[in-house]
Amino acid sequence: MAGYFGRMESLGFEELIMVHDSPTGLKAVIAIHSTLRGPALGGTRMWAYPSEEAAVEDVLRLARGMTFKAAAAELSLGGGKAVIMGDPGRDKSKALFQAYGRFVDRLQGRFLTAEDMGTCEQDLDWVRAETAHVIGGSACGSPSPYTAYGVWRGMKAAAAAAFGSASLSGLVVAVQGLGGVGSCLCRYLAEEGAALIVTDLDAARAAAAAKQWGARVVKAADIYAQKCDIFAPCGVGAIINAETIPLLQCRIVAGAANNVLLEEADGVALHHRGILYAPDYIINAGGLIFVDACRRGAADSDQVYRDTGRIEGRLARLFHRAAGQGLTPEAAAALLVEENMRKQANSEPEIAP
């Protein structure tokens, strides 16, 4: 555990909770990165991790990213995340999610959770049976359409910075991952006139994209090397790394996935290759904006879309700042987060949901 304490200290974490319930087989990890700006909000992900260490590393990266995402969007929230170890297609049960809900409840509102990869509205309804500290489910709806909308608008800011025009018509976009967000993003892109290259581990999803939007389907391993204008990662994180960067034939990396870069140096490597990177926690904040609106009882769809649409302007200013100060976009984004966190440093945090 000394290694975990070292990671927590170096990344500024407050809590790391290992969760186990023998009767249901629940094995989960909850990470609270920061409650400086408010309660730590983050989705609960269910994934078949290859090891406990991989699950912990993922939740640490994701929770810290949620702090950055909330701060950049100027929301009164901190950052947290949870992961449940298991196959979402095989290991789900009502009892498992209710057991998980009881653990969430013990945190007394310091951690608020929502939908994430591998979980759905039904799962959240089971969690809600045991705790009030959950947002979403059938009572609120899915954040995926809002995340997709924000990514689409963010792509327009990236296109303006890279090509001189915010129009995506005629551009080629390679979308990696066709879950709730990726599929919705494809609809926005196709309606604007972009050409699509897609891949997904689920062959049926890929086939549906080909039929509905005329997308060209490629194998998962081949998506990186596709000649395109925009590469849009919309699945798991850490896929931009030393192995994949040399394969890229795009001008922009902009997608819905969290923690796209494996390491900070990978952002510099993209910059050296002349590839514009839209920092993930800026461009994919639409889902969090929606969830926060649900939390405050103000989830008016039109207003959430208007708030999410501001991602385009936020990214445009970020790219301008990066270019003017000779920074990479992720370095400029880190400065934005630092400034917003500093503004909150002497304020009283909000703990109650």
Coordinates of C-alpha atoms in Angstrom, one line a residue, residues 130-267:
E130 CA -29.6 2.6 -0.8
T131 CA -28.3 6.2 -1.0
A132 CA -29.4 9.7 -1.9
H133 CA -25.9 10.5 -3.1
V134 CA -26.4 9.4 -6.7
I135 CA -27.4 11.5 -9.7
G136 CA -29.0 10.3 -12.9
G137 CA -30.8 7.1 -13.6
S138 CA -34.3 7.0 -14.9
A139 CA -35.1 10.0 -12.7
C140 CA -32.8 12.3 -14.7
G141 CA -31.7 10.5 -17.9
S142 CA -28.4 9.8 -19.6
P143 CA -25.6 12.4 -19.8
S144 CA -24.3 10.9 -23.1
P145 CA -26.2 13.2 -25.5
Y146 CA -24.8 16.3 -23.7
T147 CA -21.3 14.9 -23.7
A148 CA -21.6 14.2 -27.4
Y149 CA -22.9 17.7 -28.1
G150 CA -20.1 19.3 -26.2
V151 CA -17.5 17.3 -28.1
W152 CA -19.1 18.2 -31.4
R153 CA -19.0 21.9 -30.5
G154 CA -15.4 21.5 -29.2
M155 CA -14.4 20.0 -32.5
K156 CA -15.6 23.1 -34.2
A157 CA -13.3 25.2 -32.1
A158 CA -10.4 22.9 -32.9
A159 CA -11.2 23.0 -36.6
A160 CA -11.2 26.8 -36.5
A161 CA -7.8 26.8 -34.8
A162 CA -6.3 24.2 -37.1
F163 CA -8.0 24.9 -40.5
G164 CA -9.3 28.5 -40.1
S165 CA -13.0 27.4 -40.2
A166 CA -15.3 26.0 -37.6
S167 CA -17.2 24.0 -40.2
L168 CA -16.8 20.2 -40.1
S169 CA -18.5 19.7 -43.4
G170 CA -16.2 17.7 -45.7
L171 CA -13.8 16.8 -43.0
V172 CA -13.0 13.1 -42.3
V173 CA -13.4 12.1 -38.6
A174 CA -12.2 8.7 -37.3
V175 CA -14.3 7.8 -34.2
Q176 CA -13.0 5.1 -31.8
G177 CA -15.8 3.7 -29.8
L178 CA -19.6 3.7 -30.6
G179 CA -21.2 3.6 -27.2
G180 CA -23.8 6.1 -26.1
V181 CA -21.5 9.1 -26.6
G182 CA -19.7 7.9 -29.7
S183 CA -22.9 7.0 -31.5
C184 CA -24.5 10.3 -30.7
L185 CA -21.4 12.2 -31.8
C186 CA -21.5 10.4 -35.1
R187 CA -25.0 11.7 -35.7
Y188 CA -23.9 15.3 -35.1
L189 CA -21.0 14.8 -37.5
A190 CA -22.9 13.1 -40.2
E191 CA -25.7 15.7 -40.1
E192 CA -23.0 18.4 -40.6
G193 CA -21.6 16.6 -43.6
A194 CA -18.4 15.0 -42.1
A195 CA -17.2 11.7 -43.5
L196 CA -16.9 9.0 -40.8
I197 CA -14.4 6.2 -40.2
V198 CA -15.5 4.1 -37.2
T199 CA -14.4 1.2 -35.1
D200 CA -15.9 -0.6 -32.1
L201 CA -15.4 -3.9 -30.3
D202 CA -19.1 -4.6 -30.8
A203 CA -19.4 -5.5 -34.5
A204 CA -23.2 -4.8 -34.4
R205 CA -22.6 -1.2 -33.4
A206 CA -20.1 -0.7 -36.2
A207 CA -22.5 -2.2 -38.7
A208 CA -25.2 0.1 -37.5
A209 CA -23.0 3.1 -38.0
A210 CA -22.1 2.0 -41.5
K211 CA -25.8 1.6 -42.4
Q212 CA -27.1 4.8 -40.7
W213 CA -24.3 7.3 -41.5
G214 CA -22.4 5.7 -44.4
A215 CA -19.4 5.2 -42.1
R216 CA -16.4 3.1 -43.2
V217 CA -15.7 0.4 -40.6
V218 CA -12.1 -0.6 -39.8
K219 CA -10.6 -3.0 -37.3
A220 CA -9.9 -1.6 -33.8
A221 CA -6.1 -1.9 -34.2
D222 CA -6.2 0.0 -37.6
I223 CA -8.1 3.1 -36.4
Y224 CA -4.9 5.0 -35.4
A225 CA -3.4 4.9 -38.8
Q226 CA -6.4 6.1 -40.8
K227 CA -5.8 9.2 -42.8
C228 CA -8.3 11.7 -41.4
D229 CA -8.7 15.3 -40.2
I230 CA -9.9 14.5 -36.7
F231 CA -9.2 11.5 -34.6
A232 CA -12.0 11.2 -32.0
P233 CA -11.3 8.7 -29.1
C234 CA -14.6 7.9 -27.4
G235 CA -13.8 4.7 -25.5
V236 CA -11.2 3.9 -22.9
G237 CA -8.4 6.3 -22.0
A238 CA -4.6 6.3 -22.3
I239 CA -4.8 5.5 -26.0
I240 CA -2.5 8.3 -27.1
N241 CA 0.9 7.1 -26.2
A242 CA 4.4 6.4 -27.5
E243 CA 3.1 3.4 -29.5
T244 CA 0.1 5.1 -31.2
I245 CA 1.4 8.7 -31.8
P246 CA 3.7 7.7 -34.7
L247 CA 0.7 6.0 -36.4
L248 CA -1.6 9.0 -36.3
Q249 CA -2.4 10.7 -39.7
C250 CA -4.7 13.4 -38.4
R251 CA -4.4 17.1 -37.7
I252 CA -6.6 17.1 -34.5
V253 CA -7.2 14.8 -31.6
A254 CA -10.6 15.6 -30.0
G255 CA -12.9 13.1 -28.5
A256 CA -15.1 12.1 -25.5
A257 CA -12.8 9.6 -23.8
N258 CA -11.3 10.6 -20.4
N259 CA -7.5 10.6 -19.8
V260 CA -6.7 10.3 -23.5
L261 CA -3.0 10.8 -22.9
L262 CA -1.1 8.1 -21.2
E263 CA 1.6 10.5 -20.0
E264 CA 2.0 14.3 -19.9
A265 CA 4.9 13.9 -22.4
D266 CA 2.5 12.5 -25.0
G267 CA 0.8 15.9 -25.3

